[in-house]
Short mmCIF file of C-alpha atoms in Angstrom, two decimals:
data_model
loop_
_atom_site.label_atom_id
_atom_site.label_comp_id
_atom_site.label_asym_id
_atom_site.label_seq_id
_atom_site.Cartn_x
_atom_site.Cartn_y
_atom_site.Cartn_z
CA MET A 1 12.12 -6.72 -40.12
CA SER A 2 11.29 -4.27 -37.14
CA TYR A 3 9.99 -7.19 -34.78
CA THR A 4 13.32 -9.09 -35.85
CA LYS A 5 15.36 -5.93 -34.92
CA THR A 6 13.65 -5.37 -31.82
CA ASN A 7 13.46 -9.05 -30.89
CA LEU A 8 17.38 -9.47 -31.23
CA LEU A 9 17.99 -5.96 -29.39
CA LEU A 10 16.06 -7.50 -26.46
CA LYS A 11 17.36 -10.71 -25.99
CA ALA A 12 20.78 -9.25 -26.00
CA LEU A 13 19.97 -7.26 -22.84
CA PRO A 14 20.30 -8.64 -19.42
CA THR A 15 16.90 -8.73 -17.27
CA GLU A 16 18.18 -6.10 -15.06
CA THR A 17 18.30 -3.59 -18.04
CA LEU A 18 14.97 -4.48 -19.35
CA GLN A 19 13.66 -4.00 -16.06
CA LEU A 20 14.87 -0.48 -15.71
CA PHE A 21 13.89 0.11 -19.47
CA ALA A 22 10.33 -0.68 -18.53
CA LYS A 23 10.42 1.91 -15.45
CA THR A 24 10.51 4.62 -18.18
CA LEU A 25 7.59 3.42 -20.15
CA ASP A 26 3.83 4.56 -19.45
CA THR A 27 2.34 1.35 -18.14
CA LYS A 28 -0.78 2.44 -20.05
CA SER A 29 0.70 3.13 -23.32
CA VAL A 30 0.76 0.66 -26.57
CA LEU A 31 4.46 0.58 -26.41
CA TYR A 32 4.42 -0.56 -22.58
CA ARG A 33 1.91 -3.51 -23.77
CA LEU A 34 4.15 -4.33 -27.00
CA PHE A 35 7.42 -4.49 -24.86
CA GLN A 36 5.62 -6.96 -22.46
CA CYS A 37 4.76 -9.32 -25.34
CA LEU A 38 8.33 -8.88 -26.84
CA ARG A 39 10.51 -8.90 -23.68
CA PRO A 40 11.79 -12.44 -22.92
CA ASP A 41 12.55 -12.14 -19.33
CA GLY A 42 8.62 -13.36 -18.20
CA GLY A 43 6.59 -10.67 -20.12
CA LYS A 44 3.12 -11.37 -21.52
CA ASP A 45 3.43 -14.62 -23.87
CA ILE A 46 0.91 -14.00 -26.77
CA GLU A 47 1.85 -16.10 -29.96
CA ASP A 48 -1.10 -15.47 -31.79
CA LEU A 49 -0.59 -12.20 -34.00
CA GLU A 50 -4.31 -11.15 -33.76
CA LYS A 51 -4.65 -11.96 -30.14
CA ARG A 52 -1.67 -9.90 -29.68
CA ALA A 53 -2.77 -6.79 -31.43
CA LYS A 54 -5.82 -6.57 -29.40
CA TYR A 55 -3.79 -6.81 -26.27
CA VAL A 56 -1.46 -4.42 -27.65
CA PHE A 57 -3.89 -1.72 -29.10
CA ARG A 58 -6.77 -2.51 -26.99
CA ALA A 59 -8.81 -3.27 -30.00
CA ASP A 60 -8.83 -5.72 -33.03
CA ARG A 61 -6.60 -4.89 -36.10
CA LYS A 62 -7.44 -5.46 -39.82
CA LYS A 63 -3.77 -5.74 -40.45
CA PRO A 64 -2.17 -6.68 -37.08
CA GLN A 65 1.19 -7.58 -38.27
CA LYS A 66 1.66 -4.14 -40.10
CA ALA A 67 0.42 -2.17 -36.92
CA LEU A 68 2.56 -4.41 -34.61
CA SER A 69 5.43 -3.89 -36.86
CA ASN A 70 5.17 0.08 -37.06
CA GLU A 71 4.87 0.24 -33.24
CA ALA A 72 8.21 -2.16 -33.06
CA HIS A 73 10.00 0.20 -34.96
CA LYS A 74 9.18 3.14 -32.58
CA LEU A 75 9.87 0.84 -29.61
CA TYR A 76 13.26 0.10 -31.28
CA LYS A 77 14.28 3.40 -31.85
CA LEU A 78 13.22 4.27 -28.17
CA LEU A 79 15.16 1.58 -26.68
CA ARG A 80 18.39 2.41 -28.83
CA LYS A 81 18.35 6.04 -27.64
CA TRP A 82 17.72 5.31 -24.03
CA LEU A 83 20.68 2.55 -24.29
CA ILE A 84 23.04 5.38 -25.78
CA ILE A 85 21.87 7.80 -22.73
CA GLN A 86 22.72 5.23 -20.17
CA GLU A 87 26.00 4.63 -21.62
CA LEU A 88 26.77 8.52 -21.72
CA GLU A 89 25.70 8.56 -17.78
CA GLN A 90 27.00 5.62 -16.64
CA ASP A 91 30.21 5.46 -18.35
CA GLY A 92 31.10 9.10 -18.51
CA LEU A 93 31.91 8.49 -22.06
CA ALA A 94 31.78 12.09 -23.35
CA GLU A 95 33.40 13.59 -20.30
CA ASN A 96 36.34 11.09 -20.20
CA GLN A 97 37.08 11.76 -24.14
CA LEU A 98 36.52 15.40 -23.98
CA PHE A 99 39.02 16.19 -21.10
CA ALA A 100 41.63 13.90 -22.60
CA GLN A 101 41.24 16.26 -25.62
CA VAL A 102 41.42 19.31 -23.08
CA ILE A 103 44.79 17.91 -21.31
CA LYS A 104 46.25 18.02 -24.80
CA ARG A 105 46.40 21.74 -25.48
CA HIS A 106 42.64 22.32 -25.43
CA LYS A 107 42.65 20.97 -28.80
CA VAL A 108 39.16 19.71 -29.83
CA ASN A 109 38.55 19.15 -33.61
CA LYS A 110 35.61 19.80 -35.51
CA LEU A 111 34.45 15.88 -36.10
CA TYR A 112 34.65 15.34 -32.37
CA LYS A 113 32.79 18.66 -31.73
CA GLU A 114 30.13 17.58 -33.96
CA THR A 115 29.87 13.99 -32.09
CA LEU A 116 29.49 16.32 -28.87
CA ASN A 117 26.98 18.30 -30.03
CA LYS A 118 24.78 14.94 -31.29
CA ASN A 119 25.49 13.89 -27.53
CA GLY A 120 24.14 17.07 -26.36
CA ASP A 121 21.11 16.80 -28.51
CA LEU A 122 20.15 13.44 -27.19
CA LEU A 123 21.09 14.13 -23.67
CA ASN A 124 18.56 17.26 -23.97
CA GLU A 125 15.49 14.84 -25.02
CA PHE A 126 15.93 12.76 -22.06
CA PRO A 127 13.66 13.86 -19.37
CA ASN A 128 15.74 13.30 -16.28
CA ARG A 129 17.37 16.54 -15.06
CA ASP A 130 18.90 15.53 -11.82
CA MET A 131 22.02 17.72 -10.45
CA TRP A 132 24.58 15.19 -11.71
CA TYR A 133 23.23 15.54 -15.27
CA GLN A 134 23.65 19.59 -14.85
CA LEU A 135 27.22 19.01 -13.46
CA GLU A 136 28.19 16.99 -16.64
CA GLN A 137 26.67 19.42 -19.22
CA MET A 138 28.52 22.11 -17.31
CA ARG A 139 31.50 20.36 -17.34
CA LEU A 140 31.30 19.80 -20.95
CA PHE A 141 30.48 23.49 -22.05
CA HIS A 142 33.25 24.70 -20.05
CA ALA A 143 35.69 22.43 -21.89
CA LEU A 144 34.42 23.52 -25.19
CA TYR A 145 34.75 27.17 -23.94
CA PHE A 146 38.41 26.88 -23.25
CA ASP A 147 39.14 25.10 -26.56
CA SER A 148 42.36 27.13 -27.85
CA THR A 149 41.17 27.02 -31.44
CA ASN A 150 38.13 29.45 -30.24
CA ASP A 151 37.77 32.87 -31.17
CA PHE A 152 36.69 33.95 -27.36
CA LEU A 153 34.71 36.91 -28.79
CA SER A 154 32.85 34.77 -31.12
CA ASP A 155 28.84 33.60 -30.59
CA GLU A 156 29.63 30.08 -30.18
CA THR A 157 32.07 30.82 -27.47
CA THR A 158 29.69 33.10 -25.86
CA SER A 159 26.90 30.63 -26.03
CA ASN A 160 29.60 27.79 -24.57
CA PHE A 161 29.89 30.28 -21.89
CA GLN A 162 26.36 30.89 -21.14
CA ALA A 163 25.64 27.43 -21.18
CA ALA A 164 28.35 26.66 -18.66
CA VAL A 165 26.84 29.18 -16.39
CA ARG A 166 23.44 28.05 -16.84
CA HIS A 167 24.27 24.31 -15.78
CA LEU A 168 26.27 25.65 -12.73
CA ASP A 169 23.19 27.54 -11.56
CA ASP A 170 20.82 24.55 -12.15
CA PHE A 171 23.33 22.27 -10.23
CA TYR A 172 23.31 24.46 -7.47
CA ALA A 173 19.88 24.96 -7.25
CA ILE A 174 18.95 21.58 -7.67
CA ALA A 175 21.53 20.67 -4.96
CA ARG A 176 20.16 22.87 -2.70
CA LEU A 177 16.59 21.25 -3.27
CA ARG A 178 18.07 18.09 -2.41
CA TYR A 179 19.71 18.84 0.79
CA ILE A 180 16.31 20.79 1.89
CA ILE A 181 13.93 17.69 0.90
CA GLU A 182 16.25 15.10 2.56
CA GLN A 183 16.54 17.48 5.91
CA ASN A 184 12.48 17.56 5.54
CA THR A 185 11.93 13.98 4.79
CA ARG A 186 14.48 12.78 7.59
CA ASN A 187 13.41 14.77 10.27
CA PHE A 188 9.91 13.64 9.63
CA VAL A 189 10.68 10.13 10.11
CA LEU A 190 13.11 10.37 12.87
CA ASN A 191 11.80 13.45 14.98
CA GLN A 192 8.11 14.35 14.96
CA THR A 193 8.58 17.01 17.56
CA THR A 194 10.77 19.22 15.55
CA LYS A 195 9.16 22.22 13.99
CA LEU A 196 10.60 22.07 10.74
CA PRO A 197 11.29 25.38 8.86
CA ARG A 198 8.77 26.75 6.24
CA GLN A 199 9.39 25.89 2.63
CA LYS A 200 9.42 29.49 1.20
CA GLU A 201 11.65 30.78 3.47
CA ILE A 202 14.38 27.81 2.73
CA LEU A 203 13.56 28.11 -1.17
CA ALA A 204 14.94 31.57 -2.25
CA GLN A 205 14.24 30.99 -5.69
CA ASP A 206 11.87 29.52 -8.24
CA PHE A 207 12.96 25.64 -9.03
CA GLY A 208 10.63 25.60 -12.20
CA ASP A 209 7.23 23.22 -12.99
CA SER A 210 9.42 19.82 -13.48
CA PRO A 211 7.09 17.02 -11.72
CA ILE A 212 10.04 15.63 -9.68
CA VAL A 213 10.56 19.24 -8.11
CA GLN A 214 7.02 19.57 -7.78
CA LEU A 215 6.70 15.97 -5.90
CA PHE A 216 9.63 17.54 -3.64
CA HIS A 217 7.60 20.62 -2.80
CA MET A 218 4.72 18.61 -1.83
CA ALA A 219 6.67 16.09 0.22
CA ALA A 220 8.21 19.10 1.88
CA ARG A 221 4.64 20.45 2.52
CA LEU A 222 3.49 17.39 3.66
CA SER A 223 6.62 17.25 5.85
CA GLU A 224 5.79 20.75 7.86
CA GLN A 225 1.69 20.37 7.79
CA LYS A 226 0.07 16.80 7.55
CA ASP A 227 -2.36 17.04 4.83
CA ASN A 228 -4.06 13.76 4.06
CA THR A 229 -6.28 14.85 1.24
CA LEU A 230 -2.90 16.32 -0.62
CA PHE A 231 -1.12 12.97 -0.03
CA ILE A 232 -3.77 10.74 -1.64
CA SER A 233 -5.30 12.59 -4.16
CA GLN A 234 -2.19 14.48 -5.79
CA PHE A 235 0.96 13.16 -4.09
CA CYS A 236 0.87 9.43 -4.43
CA PRO A 237 -0.48 9.29 -8.12
CA SER A 238 2.10 12.06 -9.25
CA LEU A 239 4.57 9.74 -7.50
CA GLU A 240 3.73 6.93 -9.50
CA GLN A 241 3.51 8.55 -12.86
CA TYR A 242 6.69 10.74 -12.71
CA ILE A 243 9.02 8.65 -9.86
CA HIS A 244 10.72 7.21 -13.20
CA LEU A 245 12.23 10.63 -14.40
CA ALA A 246 14.13 10.98 -10.78
CA ASP A 247 17.85 9.41 -10.31
CA THR A 248 18.18 6.44 -8.23
CA GLU A 249 18.78 8.36 -4.84
CA ASN A 250 15.73 10.57 -5.21
CA GLN A 251 13.67 7.83 -5.91
CA ALA A 252 14.58 5.80 -2.80
CA THR A 253 14.14 9.38 -1.12
CA LEU A 254 10.18 9.79 -2.41
CA VAL A 255 9.49 5.89 -2.07
CA ASN A 256 10.36 5.79 1.68
CA PHE A 257 8.53 9.03 2.51
CA ARG A 258 5.49 7.94 0.98
CA ILE A 259 6.02 4.64 2.95
CA ASN A 260 6.65 6.59 6.35
CA TYR A 261 3.77 8.85 5.93
CA ALA A 262 1.20 6.21 5.12
CA VAL A 263 2.79 4.02 8.09
CA MET A 264 2.57 7.03 10.67
CA ARG A 265 -1.12 7.68 9.58
CA ALA A 266 -1.90 3.91 10.39
CA GLN A 267 -0.01 3.75 13.71
CA GLY A 268 -1.77 6.82 14.57
CA GLY A 269 -5.10 4.97 14.32
CA ASN A 270 -6.49 6.06 10.37
CA ALA A 271 -7.78 2.82 9.34
CA ASP A 272 -7.83 4.00 5.68
CA PHE A 273 -3.96 4.50 5.51
CA MET A 274 -3.74 0.48 6.25
CA LYS A 275 -4.94 0.46 2.25
CA GLN A 276 -2.47 3.34 1.49
CA GLN A 277 0.50 1.53 3.33
CA TYR A 278 -0.45 -1.67 1.32
CA GLU A 279 -0.57 0.21 -1.94
CA ALA A 280 3.07 2.29 -1.11
CA TYR A 281 4.58 -1.26 -0.51
CA TYR A 282 3.13 -2.93 -3.56
CA PHE A 283 4.38 -0.04 -5.77
CA ALA A 284 7.66 0.15 -4.23
CA ILE A 285 8.45 -3.25 -4.32
CA GLU A 286 6.78 -4.44 -7.62
CA LYS A 287 8.57 -1.48 -9.44
CA GLY A 288 11.68 -2.45 -7.88
CA TYR A 289 12.13 0.77 -6.03
CA LEU A 290 12.47 -1.15 -2.68
CA GLY A 291 14.52 -4.39 -2.11
CA GLU A 292 17.34 -3.70 -4.28
CA ALA A 293 20.61 -5.85 -4.27
CA ASN A 294 19.13 -8.58 -2.04
CA TYR A 295 18.41 -6.35 0.67
CA MET A 296 15.37 -4.64 2.16
CA HIS A 297 15.19 -3.18 5.60
CA PRO A 298 13.52 -5.51 8.09
CA ASP A 299 10.74 -3.04 9.06
CA HIS A 300 9.88 -2.50 5.68
CA TYR A 301 9.77 -6.48 5.25
CA ILE A 302 7.80 -7.00 8.34
CA ASN A 303 5.23 -4.11 7.09
CA ALA A 304 4.70 -5.27 3.70
CA VAL A 305 3.90 -8.52 4.57
CA GLY A 306 1.52 -7.02 7.52
CA SER A 307 -0.07 -4.66 5.37
CA ALA A 308 -1.01 -7.56 2.59
CA ALA A 309 -2.28 -9.69 5.17
CA ALA A 310 -4.56 -7.06 6.91
CA LEU A 311 -5.85 -6.08 3.35
CA LYS A 312 -6.57 -10.00 2.80
CA ASP A 313 -4.36 -10.20 0.09
CA PHE A 314 -2.81 -13.33 1.26
CA ASP A 315 -1.35 -14.57 -2.13
CA TYR A 316 0.87 -11.35 -2.32
CA ALA A 317 1.81 -11.86 1.32
CA SER A 318 2.78 -15.55 0.67
CA ASN A 319 4.64 -14.62 -2.07
CA LEU A 320 6.69 -12.02 -0.04
CA LEU A 321 7.41 -14.73 2.63
CA ALA A 322 8.13 -17.21 0.10
CA GLN A 323 10.99 -14.84 -1.15
CA SER A 324 12.15 -14.12 1.98
CA GLU A 325 15.66 -14.64 1.07
CA LYS A 326 15.83 -12.50 -2.04
CA TYR A 327 14.77 -9.41 -0.15
CA LEU A 328 16.47 -10.18 3.55
CA GLY A 329 19.55 -12.38 2.40
CA GLN A 330 20.41 -15.51 4.39
CA GLN A 331 20.70 -14.07 7.78
CA MET A 332 17.68 -12.89 8.59
CA GLU A 333 15.66 -15.70 9.74
CA ASN A 334 13.95 -14.15 12.90
CA THR A 335 12.75 -11.06 10.76
CA HIS A 336 11.46 -13.83 8.51
CA GLN A 337 9.37 -15.72 11.21
CA LEU A 338 7.83 -12.34 12.69
CA ALA A 339 6.51 -11.43 9.38
CA GLU A 340 5.35 -14.90 9.07
CA ALA A 341 3.60 -14.41 12.56
CA TYR A 342 1.68 -11.29 11.31
CA PHE A 343 0.65 -13.32 8.62
CA LEU A 344 -0.87 -15.95 10.77
CA PHE A 345 -2.62 -13.29 12.88
CA TYR A 346 -4.30 -11.79 10.25
CA LYS A 347 -5.40 -15.10 8.84
CA LYS A 348 -6.87 -15.79 12.47
CA ASP A 349 -4.39 -18.22 13.42
CA PHE A 350 -3.86 -17.16 16.45
CA ASP A 351 -2.33 -20.39 18.33
CA GLU A 352 -0.06 -21.06 15.52
CA ALA A 353 1.07 -17.32 15.74
CA THR A 354 1.68 -17.54 19.66
CA GLN A 355 4.00 -20.46 19.09
CA LEU A 356 6.02 -18.82 16.38
CA LEU A 357 6.33 -16.23 18.57
CA SER A 358 7.45 -18.02 21.49
CA VAL A 359 10.48 -18.98 19.75
CA ILE A 360 11.94 -15.60 18.04
CA GLN A 361 14.85 -14.21 19.50
CA PHE A 362 16.06 -10.52 18.54
CA GLU A 363 19.02 -8.26 19.78
CA ASN A 364 17.01 -5.27 18.55
CA PHE A 365 15.11 -3.54 21.34
CA HIS A 366 12.53 -2.41 18.72
CA PHE A 367 11.92 -5.71 17.33
CA LYS A 368 11.81 -7.10 20.95
CA LEU A 369 8.78 -4.89 21.48
CA ARG A 370 7.10 -5.87 18.21
CA VAL A 371 7.14 -9.68 19.26
CA ARG A 372 5.39 -8.80 22.53
CA SER A 373 2.75 -6.36 21.33
CA LEU A 374 1.77 -8.89 18.86
CA ALA A 375 2.06 -11.83 21.21
CA ALA A 376 -0.42 -10.01 23.66
CA GLN A 377 -2.76 -9.45 20.41
CA CYS A 378 -2.64 -13.06 19.99
CA HIS A 379 -3.45 -13.79 23.27
CA TYR A 380 -6.27 -11.34 23.69
CA GLU A 381 -7.72 -12.76 20.48
CA ILE A 382 -7.61 -16.21 22.14
CA PHE A 383 -9.04 -15.12 25.12
CA LEU A 384 -12.22 -13.92 23.28
CA THR A 385 -13.26 -17.13 21.99
CA ASN A 386 -13.49 -18.78 25.29
CA THR A 387 -12.60 -22.02 23.81
CA VAL A 388 -9.41 -22.46 26.40
CA LYS A 389 -10.71 -22.55 30.00
CA ASN A 390 -9.01 -20.03 32.24
CA TYR A 391 -7.03 -18.33 29.56
CA GLU A 392 -7.29 -15.22 31.32
CA SER A 393 -4.57 -16.16 33.41
CA VAL A 394 -2.34 -16.92 30.63
CA LEU A 395 -3.17 -13.43 29.06
CA ASP A 396 -2.46 -11.60 32.42
CA ARG A 397 0.89 -13.44 32.81
CA HIS A 398 1.93 -12.40 29.24
CA LEU A 399 1.00 -8.82 29.82
CA ASP A 400 2.89 -8.47 33.58
CA SER A 401 6.16 -10.12 31.54
CA TYR A 402 5.47 -7.20 29.01
CA GLN A 403 5.30 -4.57 31.68
CA LYS A 404 8.22 -5.54 33.39
CA PHE A 405 10.31 -5.65 30.07
CA ILE A 406 9.28 -1.80 29.32
CA GLN A 407 10.26 -0.92 33.08
CA ARG A 408 13.39 -2.90 33.09
CA HIS A 409 14.52 -1.00 29.94
CA GLN A 410 13.31 2.47 30.18
CA ALA A 411 16.92 4.01 29.53
CA GLU A 412 16.25 2.54 25.85
CA ILE A 413 13.35 3.93 24.52
CA THR A 414 11.49 7.32 24.55
CA GLN A 415 8.76 8.48 26.98
CA GLN A 416 6.23 8.58 24.21
CA VAL A 417 6.91 4.80 23.23
CA SER A 418 7.24 3.66 26.95
CA ILE A 419 3.63 5.40 27.67
CA SER A 420 1.93 4.15 24.20
CA ASN A 421 3.31 0.65 25.14
CA GLN A 422 1.81 0.94 29.11
CA ASN A 423 -1.41 2.41 28.06
CA PHE A 424 -1.94 -0.76 25.75
CA ILE A 425 -1.22 -3.22 28.40
CA SER A 426 -3.56 -1.10 30.55
CA ILE A 427 -6.27 -1.21 28.54
CA LEU A 428 -6.07 -5.13 27.74
CA LYS A 429 -5.93 -5.72 31.47
CA GLN A 430 -9.06 -3.48 31.85
CA LEU A 431 -10.79 -5.22 29.24
CA SER A 432 -9.97 -8.94 30.29
CA GLY A 433 -11.06 -7.87 33.84
CA ASN A 434 -14.42 -6.80 33.04
CA LEU A 435 -17.87 -8.61 31.81
CA LYS A 436 -18.20 -8.84 28.07
CA GLU A 437 -20.77 -6.00 28.08
CA LYS A 438 -18.94 -3.71 29.58
CA ARG A 439 -15.86 -3.82 27.42
CA PRO A 440 -17.34 -1.84 24.58
CA ALA A 441 -17.95 1.19 26.74
CA ILE A 442 -14.26 1.12 28.90
CA LEU A 443 -12.74 0.87 25.34
CA GLU A 444 -14.71 3.55 23.79
CA ASN A 445 -13.89 6.23 26.65
CA PHE A 446 -10.16 4.98 26.58
CA LEU A 447 -9.64 5.74 23.12
CA THR A 448 -11.40 8.93 23.33
CA ASN A 449 -9.45 10.24 26.07
CA GLU A 450 -5.86 8.60 25.77
CA PRO A 451 -4.35 9.38 22.14
CA ARG A 452 -0.96 7.69 23.06
CA VAL A 453 -1.47 3.99 22.53
CA ILE A 454 -0.20 1.35 19.98
CA LEU A 455 -2.17 -0.57 17.88
CA LYS A 456 -5.37 1.88 17.72
CA ILE A 457 -6.91 0.53 14.25
CA TRP A 458 -7.13 -3.09 16.11
CA LEU A 459 -8.28 -1.65 19.54
CA LYS A 460 -10.98 -0.12 17.59
CA SER A 461 -11.94 -3.41 15.95
CA LEU A 462 -12.64 -4.77 19.16
CA LEU A 463 -15.22 -2.56 19.67
CA LYS A 464 -17.18 -4.60 16.79
CA LYS A 465 -16.46 -7.89 19.25
#
């Protein structure tokens, strides 16, 4: 019976709803594995009961049908409760009906009060405690307090008043925290030179031990003082475990912070962070936190494909390329081609990548720079093979054109971006103009004494060639 009810409920729900519910389940739990077996939108298809029980429980069961039925009943109750909460949050049902009653001379009958109390109990079991939840609860208790049938000296009315004040305090506290984290994360991404205010000086009160709040605390700390050990060992595992508890806006803030932190470390030359960058993109995309509503920022898409290819996960990179329209829409042809060029580069198809780069046209200056720097990498890799006669001249012409491009657009870029690209061009010219045996010493000396240069990880890889 439990199986039938659960199956009917799952079949009645759209795919998007099932995907949202899946995020609330622990991916290592029995209920998650059972949900994967029962979901009709492409889950784990195991028809045999004994095999299904072994997959769900990670062990054999003597009475697989009964064991699975018991778990299906738990899943049914959990899903039904979650759907009710979703309806309350999205439609504002309790708020709208309650205020309709308040407008009618503040009359709230006994039956409706009981319904509200049941809704409140249900909401209190839900782990999400974002600022909007606190605001809705504050409104609810505020309206109950001003019910004209109340005795304003009663314990019930006093309790409603205290609850309204508590939720107002929580709303204010979480709102302050959100603004602080947004300030920290955005400053971290857009302006690396700004000294962020110390966390303890801005957070005047204790925000509790909520996992999401602790994630925000760690993000603020990482924004102020880079701590790669904290990021890898605590922040990333905590984010993957608890991010489903956050509301949509905070989910986006947290996944983008993780991605940006990893990308900046990788761009700084830390090769270990290529893996962190790849894992950050993989988690965000596969769990649906990035690329919603047929749109993913072009930088994210290119970096996701590039990091997967750099880590030799060519199947996943190919899958992202095949679904470019899903993530980019229909007007992003050049973005797809640049991502494909990175894919070809890491597959060592340098000639094909170079040909593709030669036809890409961008209006955005940032992407024009990426095309030229990747083309320089391809030309240098071809130069190293010595299979094309006099290829040094082709490389030099590209580097000269690349340098003139930067000089013509000095007003459009920061001094740091200009210097980092100019240094990159300079070292490639030095390497191509010297004998093979001298190149490692020249490159090592450059990397030791010149911190401002793009593509450090790739340059370090040249020491082995």
